PDB file of C-alpha atoms in Angstrom:
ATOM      1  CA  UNK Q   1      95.077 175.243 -59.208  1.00 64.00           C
ATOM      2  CA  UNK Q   2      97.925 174.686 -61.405  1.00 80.00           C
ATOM      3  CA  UNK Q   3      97.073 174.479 -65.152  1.00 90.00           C
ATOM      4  CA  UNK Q   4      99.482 173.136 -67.915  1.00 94.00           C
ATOM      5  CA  UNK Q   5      97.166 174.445 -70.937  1.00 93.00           C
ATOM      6  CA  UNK Q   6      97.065 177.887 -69.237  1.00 94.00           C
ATOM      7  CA  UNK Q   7     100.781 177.588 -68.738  1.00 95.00           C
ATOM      8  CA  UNK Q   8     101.420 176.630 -72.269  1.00 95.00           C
ATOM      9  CA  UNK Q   9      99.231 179.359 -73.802  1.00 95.00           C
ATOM     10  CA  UNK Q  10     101.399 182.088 -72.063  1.00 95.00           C
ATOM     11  CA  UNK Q  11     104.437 180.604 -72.981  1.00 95.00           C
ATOM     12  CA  UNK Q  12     103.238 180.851 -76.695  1.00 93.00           C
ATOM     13  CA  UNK Q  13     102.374 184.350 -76.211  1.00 94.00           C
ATOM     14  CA  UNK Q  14     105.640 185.076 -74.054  1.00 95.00           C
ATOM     15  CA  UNK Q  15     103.894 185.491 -70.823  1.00 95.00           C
ATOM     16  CA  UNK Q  16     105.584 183.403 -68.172  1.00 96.00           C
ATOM     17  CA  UNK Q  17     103.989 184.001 -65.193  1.00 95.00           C
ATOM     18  CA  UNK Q  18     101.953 180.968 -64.718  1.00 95.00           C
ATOM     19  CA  UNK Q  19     104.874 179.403 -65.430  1.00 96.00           C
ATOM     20  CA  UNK Q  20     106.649 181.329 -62.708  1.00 94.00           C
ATOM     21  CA  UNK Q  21     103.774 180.494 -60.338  1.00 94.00           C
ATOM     22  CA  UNK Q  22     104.336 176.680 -61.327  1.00 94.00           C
ATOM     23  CA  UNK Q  23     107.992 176.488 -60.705  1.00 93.00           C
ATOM     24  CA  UNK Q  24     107.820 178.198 -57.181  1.00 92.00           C
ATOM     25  CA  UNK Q  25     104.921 176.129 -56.587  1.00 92.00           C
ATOM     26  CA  UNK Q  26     106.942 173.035 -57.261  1.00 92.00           C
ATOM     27  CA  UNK Q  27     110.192 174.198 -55.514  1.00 87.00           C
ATOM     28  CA  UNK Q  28     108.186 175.005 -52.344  1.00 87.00           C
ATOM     29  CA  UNK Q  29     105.988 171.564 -52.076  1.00 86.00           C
ATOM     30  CA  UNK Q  30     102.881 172.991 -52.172  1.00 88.00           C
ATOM     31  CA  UNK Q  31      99.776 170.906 -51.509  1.00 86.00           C
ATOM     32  CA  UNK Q  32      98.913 171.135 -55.058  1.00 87.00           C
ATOM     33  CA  UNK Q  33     102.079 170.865 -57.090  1.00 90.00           C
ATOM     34  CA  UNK Q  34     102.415 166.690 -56.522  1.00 89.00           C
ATOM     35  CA  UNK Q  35      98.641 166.262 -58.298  1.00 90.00           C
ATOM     36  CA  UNK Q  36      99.701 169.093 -60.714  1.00 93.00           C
ATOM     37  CA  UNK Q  37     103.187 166.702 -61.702  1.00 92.00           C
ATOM     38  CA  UNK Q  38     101.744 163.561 -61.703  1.00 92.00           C
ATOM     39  CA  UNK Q  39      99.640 164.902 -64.718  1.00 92.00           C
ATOM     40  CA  UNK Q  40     102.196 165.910 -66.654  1.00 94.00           C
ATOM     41  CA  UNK Q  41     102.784 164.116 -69.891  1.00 93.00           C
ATOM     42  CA  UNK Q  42     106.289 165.419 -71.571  1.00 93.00           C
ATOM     43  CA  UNK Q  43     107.502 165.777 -75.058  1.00 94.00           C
ATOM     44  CA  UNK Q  44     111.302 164.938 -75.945  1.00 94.00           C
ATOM     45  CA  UNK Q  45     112.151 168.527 -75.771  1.00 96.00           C
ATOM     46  CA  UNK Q  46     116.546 168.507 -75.886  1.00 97.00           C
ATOM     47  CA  UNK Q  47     117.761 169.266 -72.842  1.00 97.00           C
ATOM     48  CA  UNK Q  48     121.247 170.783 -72.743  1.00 97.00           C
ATOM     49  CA  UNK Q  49     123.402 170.766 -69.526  1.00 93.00           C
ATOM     50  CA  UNK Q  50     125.955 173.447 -69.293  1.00 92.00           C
ATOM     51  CA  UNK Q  51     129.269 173.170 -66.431  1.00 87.00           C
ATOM     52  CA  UNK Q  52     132.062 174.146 -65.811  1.00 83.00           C
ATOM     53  CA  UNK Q  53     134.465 176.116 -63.317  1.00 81.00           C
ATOM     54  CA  UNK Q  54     133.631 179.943 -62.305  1.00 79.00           C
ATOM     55  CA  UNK Q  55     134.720 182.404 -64.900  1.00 82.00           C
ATOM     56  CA  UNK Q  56     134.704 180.249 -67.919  1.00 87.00           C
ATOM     57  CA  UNK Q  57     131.944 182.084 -69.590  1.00 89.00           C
ATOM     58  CA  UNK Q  58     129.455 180.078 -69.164  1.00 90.00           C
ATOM     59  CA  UNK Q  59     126.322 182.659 -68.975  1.00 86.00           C
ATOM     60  CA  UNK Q  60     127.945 184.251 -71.810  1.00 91.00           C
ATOM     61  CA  UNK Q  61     128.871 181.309 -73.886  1.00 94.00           C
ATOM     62  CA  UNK Q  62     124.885 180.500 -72.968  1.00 94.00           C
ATOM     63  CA  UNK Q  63     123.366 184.012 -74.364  1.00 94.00           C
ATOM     64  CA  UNK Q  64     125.305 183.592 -77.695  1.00 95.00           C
ATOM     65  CA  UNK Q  65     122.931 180.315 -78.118  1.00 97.00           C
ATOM     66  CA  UNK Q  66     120.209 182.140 -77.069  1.00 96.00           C
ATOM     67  CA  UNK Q  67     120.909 184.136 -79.886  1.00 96.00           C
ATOM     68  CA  UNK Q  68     121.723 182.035 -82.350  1.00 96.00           C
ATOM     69  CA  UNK Q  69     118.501 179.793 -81.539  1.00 97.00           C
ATOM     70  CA  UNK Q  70     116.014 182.750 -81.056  1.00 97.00           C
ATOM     71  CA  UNK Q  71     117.150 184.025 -84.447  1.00 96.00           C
ATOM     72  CA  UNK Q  72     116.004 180.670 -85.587  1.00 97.00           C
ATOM     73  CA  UNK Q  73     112.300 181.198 -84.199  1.00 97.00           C
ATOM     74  CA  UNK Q  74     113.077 178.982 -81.439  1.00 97.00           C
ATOM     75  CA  UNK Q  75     111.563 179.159 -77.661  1.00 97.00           C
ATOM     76  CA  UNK Q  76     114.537 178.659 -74.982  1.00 97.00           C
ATOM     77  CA  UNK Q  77     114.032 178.225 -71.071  1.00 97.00           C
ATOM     78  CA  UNK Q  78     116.843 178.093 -69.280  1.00 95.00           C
ATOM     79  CA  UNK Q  79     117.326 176.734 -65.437  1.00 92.00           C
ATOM     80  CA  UNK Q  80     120.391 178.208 -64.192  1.00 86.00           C
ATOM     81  CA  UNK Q  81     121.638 176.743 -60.628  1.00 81.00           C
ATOM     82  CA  UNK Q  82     123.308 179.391 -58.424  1.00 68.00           C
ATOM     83  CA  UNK Q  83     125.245 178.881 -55.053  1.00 56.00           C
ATOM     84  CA  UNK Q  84     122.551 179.242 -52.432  1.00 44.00           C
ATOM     85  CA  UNK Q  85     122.651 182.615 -50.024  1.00 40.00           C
ATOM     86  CA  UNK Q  86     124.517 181.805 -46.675  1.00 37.00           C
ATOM     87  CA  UNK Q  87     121.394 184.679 -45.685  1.00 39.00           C
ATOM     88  CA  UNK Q  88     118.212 183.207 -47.209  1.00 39.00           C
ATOM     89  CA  UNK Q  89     118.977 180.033 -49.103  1.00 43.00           C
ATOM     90  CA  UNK Q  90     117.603 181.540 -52.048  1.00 41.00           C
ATOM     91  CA  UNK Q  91     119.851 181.859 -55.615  1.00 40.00           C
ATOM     92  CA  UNK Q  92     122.272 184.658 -55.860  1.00 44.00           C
ATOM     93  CA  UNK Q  93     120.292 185.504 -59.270  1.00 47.00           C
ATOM     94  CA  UNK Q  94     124.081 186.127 -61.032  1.00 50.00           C
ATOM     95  CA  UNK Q  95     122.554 184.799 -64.394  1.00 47.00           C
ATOM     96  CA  UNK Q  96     120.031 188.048 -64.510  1.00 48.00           C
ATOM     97  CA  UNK Q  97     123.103 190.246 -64.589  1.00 57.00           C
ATOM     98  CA  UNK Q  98     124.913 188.077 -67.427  1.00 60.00           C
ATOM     99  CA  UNK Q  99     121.846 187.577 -69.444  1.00 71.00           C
ATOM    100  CA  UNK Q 100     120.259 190.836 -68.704  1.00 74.00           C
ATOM    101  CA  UNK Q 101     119.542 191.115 -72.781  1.00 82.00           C
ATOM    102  CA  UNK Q 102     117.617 188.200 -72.647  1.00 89.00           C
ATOM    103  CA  UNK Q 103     115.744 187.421 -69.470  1.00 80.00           C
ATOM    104  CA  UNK Q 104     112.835 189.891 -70.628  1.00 87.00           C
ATOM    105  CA  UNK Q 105     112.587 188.880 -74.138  1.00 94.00           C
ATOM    106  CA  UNK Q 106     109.132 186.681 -75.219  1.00 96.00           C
ATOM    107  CA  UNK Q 107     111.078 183.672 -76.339  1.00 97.00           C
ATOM    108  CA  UNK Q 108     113.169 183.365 -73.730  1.00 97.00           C
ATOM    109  CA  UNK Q 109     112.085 181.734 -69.948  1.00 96.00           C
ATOM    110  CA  UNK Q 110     114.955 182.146 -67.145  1.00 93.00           C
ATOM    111  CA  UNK Q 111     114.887 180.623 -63.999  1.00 91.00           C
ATOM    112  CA  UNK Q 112     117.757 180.977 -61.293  1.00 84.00           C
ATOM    113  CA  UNK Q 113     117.500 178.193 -58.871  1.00 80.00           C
ATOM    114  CA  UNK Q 114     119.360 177.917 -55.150  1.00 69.00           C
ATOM    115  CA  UNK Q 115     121.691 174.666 -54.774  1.00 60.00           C
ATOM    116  CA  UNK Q 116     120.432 174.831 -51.547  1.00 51.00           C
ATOM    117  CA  UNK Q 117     123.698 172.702 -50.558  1.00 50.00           C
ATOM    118  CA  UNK Q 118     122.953 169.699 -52.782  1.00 48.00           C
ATOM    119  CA  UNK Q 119     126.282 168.309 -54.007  1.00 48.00           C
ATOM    120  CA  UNK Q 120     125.144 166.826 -57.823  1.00 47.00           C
ATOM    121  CA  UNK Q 121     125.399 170.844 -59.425  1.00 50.00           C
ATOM    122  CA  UNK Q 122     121.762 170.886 -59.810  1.00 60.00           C
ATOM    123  CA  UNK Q 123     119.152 171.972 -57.500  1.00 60.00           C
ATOM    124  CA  UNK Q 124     117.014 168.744 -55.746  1.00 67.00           C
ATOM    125  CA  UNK Q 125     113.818 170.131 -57.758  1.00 82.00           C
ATOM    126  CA  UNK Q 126     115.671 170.128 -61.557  1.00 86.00           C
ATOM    127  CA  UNK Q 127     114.153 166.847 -62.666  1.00 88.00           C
ATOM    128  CA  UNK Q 128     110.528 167.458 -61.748  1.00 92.00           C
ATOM    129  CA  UNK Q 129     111.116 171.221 -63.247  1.00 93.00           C
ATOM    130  CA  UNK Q 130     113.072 170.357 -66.521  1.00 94.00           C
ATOM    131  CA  UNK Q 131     109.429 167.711 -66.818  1.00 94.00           C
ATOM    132  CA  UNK Q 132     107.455 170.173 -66.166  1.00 96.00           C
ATOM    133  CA  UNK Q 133     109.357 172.844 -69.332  1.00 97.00           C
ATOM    134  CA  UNK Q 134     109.311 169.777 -71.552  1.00 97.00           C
ATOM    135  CA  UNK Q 135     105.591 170.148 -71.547  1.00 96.00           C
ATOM    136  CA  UNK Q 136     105.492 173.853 -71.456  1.00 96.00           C
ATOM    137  CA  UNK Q 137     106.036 174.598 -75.594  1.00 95.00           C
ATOM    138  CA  UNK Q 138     109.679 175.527 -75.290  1.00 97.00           C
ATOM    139  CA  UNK Q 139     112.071 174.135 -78.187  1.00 97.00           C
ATOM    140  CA  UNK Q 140     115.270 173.915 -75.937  1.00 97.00           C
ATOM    141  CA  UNK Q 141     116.188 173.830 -72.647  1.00 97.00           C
ATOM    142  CA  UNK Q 142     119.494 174.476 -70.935  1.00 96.00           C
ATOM    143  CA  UNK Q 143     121.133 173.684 -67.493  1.00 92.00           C
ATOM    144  CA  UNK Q 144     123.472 175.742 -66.337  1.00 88.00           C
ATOM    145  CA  UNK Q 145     125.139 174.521 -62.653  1.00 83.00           C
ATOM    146  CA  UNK Q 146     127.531 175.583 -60.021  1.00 67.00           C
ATOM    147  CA  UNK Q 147     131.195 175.117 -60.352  1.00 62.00           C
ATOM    148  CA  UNK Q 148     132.329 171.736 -61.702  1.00 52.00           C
ATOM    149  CA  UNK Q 149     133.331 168.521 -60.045  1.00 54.00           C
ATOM    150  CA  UNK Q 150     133.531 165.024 -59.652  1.00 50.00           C
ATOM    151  CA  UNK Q 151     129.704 165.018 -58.815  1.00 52.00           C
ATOM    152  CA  UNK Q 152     128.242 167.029 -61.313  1.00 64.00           C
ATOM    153  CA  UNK Q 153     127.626 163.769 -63.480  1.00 72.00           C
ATOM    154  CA  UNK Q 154     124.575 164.533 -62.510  1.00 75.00           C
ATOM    155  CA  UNK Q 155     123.790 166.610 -65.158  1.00 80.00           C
ATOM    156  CA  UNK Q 156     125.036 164.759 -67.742  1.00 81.00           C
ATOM    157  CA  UNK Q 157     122.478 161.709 -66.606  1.00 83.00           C
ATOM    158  CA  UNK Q 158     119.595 163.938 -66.936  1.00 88.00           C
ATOM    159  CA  UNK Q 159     120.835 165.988 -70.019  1.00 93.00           C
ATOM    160  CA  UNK Q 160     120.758 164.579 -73.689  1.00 95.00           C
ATOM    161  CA  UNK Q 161     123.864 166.582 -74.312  1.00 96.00           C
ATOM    162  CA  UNK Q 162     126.311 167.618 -72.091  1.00 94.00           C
ATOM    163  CA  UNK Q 163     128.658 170.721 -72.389  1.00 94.00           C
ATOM    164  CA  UNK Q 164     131.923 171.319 -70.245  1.00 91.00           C
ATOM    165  CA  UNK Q 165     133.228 174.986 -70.662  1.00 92.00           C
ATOM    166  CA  UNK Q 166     137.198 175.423 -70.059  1.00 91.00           C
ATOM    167  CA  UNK Q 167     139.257 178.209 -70.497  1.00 91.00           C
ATOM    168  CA  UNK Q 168     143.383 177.752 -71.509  1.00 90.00           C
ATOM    169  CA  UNK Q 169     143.962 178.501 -67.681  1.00 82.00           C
ATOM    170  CA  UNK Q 170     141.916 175.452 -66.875  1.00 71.00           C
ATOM    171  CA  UNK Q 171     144.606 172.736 -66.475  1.00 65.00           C
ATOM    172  CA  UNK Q 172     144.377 171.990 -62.827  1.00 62.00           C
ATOM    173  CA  UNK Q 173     140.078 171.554 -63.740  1.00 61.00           C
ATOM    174  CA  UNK Q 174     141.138 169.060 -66.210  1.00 67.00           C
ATOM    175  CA  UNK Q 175     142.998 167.288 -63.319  1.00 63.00           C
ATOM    176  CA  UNK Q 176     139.891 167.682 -61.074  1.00 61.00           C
ATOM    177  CA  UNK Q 177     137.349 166.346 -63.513  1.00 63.00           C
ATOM    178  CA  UNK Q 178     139.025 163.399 -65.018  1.00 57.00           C
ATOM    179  CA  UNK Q 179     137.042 160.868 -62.700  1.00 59.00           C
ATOM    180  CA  UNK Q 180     133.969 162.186 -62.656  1.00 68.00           C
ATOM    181  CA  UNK Q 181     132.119 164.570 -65.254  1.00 72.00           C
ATOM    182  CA  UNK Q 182     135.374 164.382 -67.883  1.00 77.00           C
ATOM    183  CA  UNK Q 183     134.523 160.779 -68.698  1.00 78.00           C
ATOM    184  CA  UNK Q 184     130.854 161.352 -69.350  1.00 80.00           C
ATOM    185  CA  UNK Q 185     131.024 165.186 -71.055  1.00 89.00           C
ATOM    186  CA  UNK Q 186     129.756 165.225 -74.615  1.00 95.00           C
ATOM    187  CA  UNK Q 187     131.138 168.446 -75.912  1.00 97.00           C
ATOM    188  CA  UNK Q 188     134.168 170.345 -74.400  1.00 95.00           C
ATOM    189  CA  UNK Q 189     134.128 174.060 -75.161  1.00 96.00           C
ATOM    190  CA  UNK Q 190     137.441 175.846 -74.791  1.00 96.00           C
ATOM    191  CA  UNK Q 191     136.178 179.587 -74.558  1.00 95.00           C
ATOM    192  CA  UNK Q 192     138.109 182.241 -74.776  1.00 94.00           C
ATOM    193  CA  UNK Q 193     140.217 180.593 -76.986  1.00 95.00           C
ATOM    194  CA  UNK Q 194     141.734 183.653 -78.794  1.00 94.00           C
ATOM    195  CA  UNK Q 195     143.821 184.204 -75.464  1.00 92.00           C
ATOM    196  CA  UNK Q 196     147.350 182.787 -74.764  1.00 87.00           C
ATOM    197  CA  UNK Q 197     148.121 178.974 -75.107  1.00 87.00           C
ATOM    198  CA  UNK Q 198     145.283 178.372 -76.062  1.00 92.00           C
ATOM    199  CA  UNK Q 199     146.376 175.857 -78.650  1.00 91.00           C
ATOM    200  CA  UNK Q 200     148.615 174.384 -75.877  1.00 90.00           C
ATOM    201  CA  UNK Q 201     145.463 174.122 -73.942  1.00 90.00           C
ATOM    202  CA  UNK Q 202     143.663 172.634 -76.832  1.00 92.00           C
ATOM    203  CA  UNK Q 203     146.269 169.985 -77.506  1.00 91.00           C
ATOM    204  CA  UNK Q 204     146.545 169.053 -73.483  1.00 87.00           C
ATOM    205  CA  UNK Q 205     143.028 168.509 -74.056  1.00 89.00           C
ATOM    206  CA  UNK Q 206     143.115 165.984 -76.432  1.00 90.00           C
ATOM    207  CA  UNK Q 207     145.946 164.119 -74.687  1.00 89.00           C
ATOM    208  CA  UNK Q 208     143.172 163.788 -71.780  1.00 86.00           C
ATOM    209  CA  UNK Q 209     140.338 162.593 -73.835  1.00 90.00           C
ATOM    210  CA  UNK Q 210     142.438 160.412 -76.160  1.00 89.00           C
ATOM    211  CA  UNK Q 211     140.934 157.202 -74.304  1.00 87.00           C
ATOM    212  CA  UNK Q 212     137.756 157.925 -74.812  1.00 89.00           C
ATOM    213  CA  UNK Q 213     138.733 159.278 -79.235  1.00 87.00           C
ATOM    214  CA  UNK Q 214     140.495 155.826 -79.214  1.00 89.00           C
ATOM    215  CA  UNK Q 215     137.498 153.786 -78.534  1.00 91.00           C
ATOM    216  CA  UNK Q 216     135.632 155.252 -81.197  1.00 88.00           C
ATOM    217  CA  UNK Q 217     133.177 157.225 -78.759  1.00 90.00           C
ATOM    218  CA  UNK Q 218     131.887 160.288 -80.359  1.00 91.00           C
ATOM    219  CA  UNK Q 219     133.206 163.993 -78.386  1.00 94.00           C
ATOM    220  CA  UNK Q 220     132.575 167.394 -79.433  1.00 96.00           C
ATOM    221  CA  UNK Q 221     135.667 169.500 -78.852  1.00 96.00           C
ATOM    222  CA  UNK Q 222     135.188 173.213 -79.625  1.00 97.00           C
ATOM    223  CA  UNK Q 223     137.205 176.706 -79.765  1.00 97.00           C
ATOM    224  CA  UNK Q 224     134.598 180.041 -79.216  1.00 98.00           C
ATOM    225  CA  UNK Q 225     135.344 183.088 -78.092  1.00 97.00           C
ATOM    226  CA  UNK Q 226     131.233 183.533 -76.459  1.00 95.00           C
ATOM    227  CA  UNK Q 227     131.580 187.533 -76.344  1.00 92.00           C
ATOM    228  CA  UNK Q 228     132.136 188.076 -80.147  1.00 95.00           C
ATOM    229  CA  UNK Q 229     130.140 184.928 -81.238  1.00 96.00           C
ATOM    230  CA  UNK Q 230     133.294 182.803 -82.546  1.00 97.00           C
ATOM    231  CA  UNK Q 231     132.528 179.371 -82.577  1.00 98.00           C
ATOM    232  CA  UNK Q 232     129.050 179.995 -82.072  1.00 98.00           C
ATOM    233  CA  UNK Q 233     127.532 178.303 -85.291  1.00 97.00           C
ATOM    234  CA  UNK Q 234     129.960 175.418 -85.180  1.00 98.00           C
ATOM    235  CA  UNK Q 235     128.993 174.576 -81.655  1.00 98.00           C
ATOM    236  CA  UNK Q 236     125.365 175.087 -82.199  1.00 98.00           C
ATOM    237  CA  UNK Q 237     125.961 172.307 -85.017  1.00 97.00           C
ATOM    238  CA  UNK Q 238     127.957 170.417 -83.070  1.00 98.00           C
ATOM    239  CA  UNK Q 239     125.208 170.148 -80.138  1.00 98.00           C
ATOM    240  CA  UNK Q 240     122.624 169.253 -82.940  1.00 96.00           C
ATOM    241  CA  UNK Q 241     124.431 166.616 -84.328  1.00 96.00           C
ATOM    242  CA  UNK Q 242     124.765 164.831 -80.713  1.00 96.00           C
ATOM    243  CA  UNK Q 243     120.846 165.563 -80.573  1.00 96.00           C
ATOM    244  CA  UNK Q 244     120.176 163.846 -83.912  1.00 92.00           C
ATOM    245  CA  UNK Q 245     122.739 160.702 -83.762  1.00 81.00           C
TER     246      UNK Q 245
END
């Protein structure tokens, strides 16, 4: 039988297996796990949704905030969605490899979850899970999903802030987003921005969003470079004061 207090009490002492147990319990419909969520009684734990296209640096972007908020005493779990296995249907687990420094450490809970061919860039399980880590004792939780597109706005309905990461190659992304997750993004990361046209990029960027600047609507628009921590404060501030407005 599924047991929140037990589940809590290894989370606080960096044991995650009964939260492990949990989660596979819920993703597989076992006879238990509907009782086990309808008892559930969640805090307002911050969820943060992470997209954006392959090879932005998301994961990496992601384990410098780890960093920054485990240095800060903080508890992180993070759901990351991965393209399901043509094989087995089960997540390609590509988030172990790019946060291999942190997927063992106590204060950190990572999950990789199969798409499983749903179109929204989250996995048809992510709102009864993300519930289930908002009563778990964890400080933040992220969403990381597949890709980007028009019909990712998913994420941004069921995050409190939401995070699109571009590179300066991005342009035709920009194109692809506009009428979907563009107009609903919170804070638009350009990573890697110490490459080439970067601040062509950056200004491209704002020429895009300018509808949304004009009507007074508050957006986040942010340079890092995730693998040598640039940006990484200023972001982190950035996503608090979203939290906190």
């Amino acid at each position: 039988m599924l047991e929140i207090e037990s589940i809590k009490n290894g989370v606080q002492s960096g044991n995650f297996l009964s939260l492990a147990k949990a989660i596979s319990a819920i993703e597989n419909n076992a006879n238990d796990a509907t009782q086990f969520l309808e008892s559930l009684r969640p805090s307002a734990i911050p969820i943060i949704g992470i997209t954006g296209p392959p090879g932005a640096g998301k994961s990496t972007l992601i384990a410098a905030l780890i960093q920054e908020w485990v240095e800060a005493g903080k508890r992180i779990a993070v759901l990351s969605v991965d393209p399901s296995s043509p094989f087995h249907q089960g997540a390609i687990l590509g988030d172990r490899i790019r946060m291999r420094e942190w997927y063992l450490h106590p204060q950190v809970f990572i999950r990789s979850l199969a798409s499983r061919g749903h179109l929204g860039g989250l996995n048809s399980t992510t709102i009864e899970l993300t519930t289930l880590l908002q009563c778990a004792g964890f400080d933040m939780i992220i969403l990381e999903t597949v890709g980007v597109g028009q019909s990712e706005v998913e994420v941004a309905a069921l995050a409190d802030t939401t995070l699109v990461v571009l590179v300066p190659e991005a342009g035709d992304d920009i194109q692809m987003m506009k009428s979907g997750l563009f107009e609903v993004a919170n804070i638009f990361v350009v990573n890697k921005s110490d490459r080439a046209d970067a601040k062509k990029f950056l200004s491209h960027l704002k020429i895009s969003l300018n509808d949304r600047i004009q009507s007074g609507e508050k957006i986040g628009i942010i340079e890092t470079v995730a693998n040598t921590g640039q940006g990484i404060e200023e972001l982190d501030n950035c996503i608090n004061r979203f939290l906190t407005q």
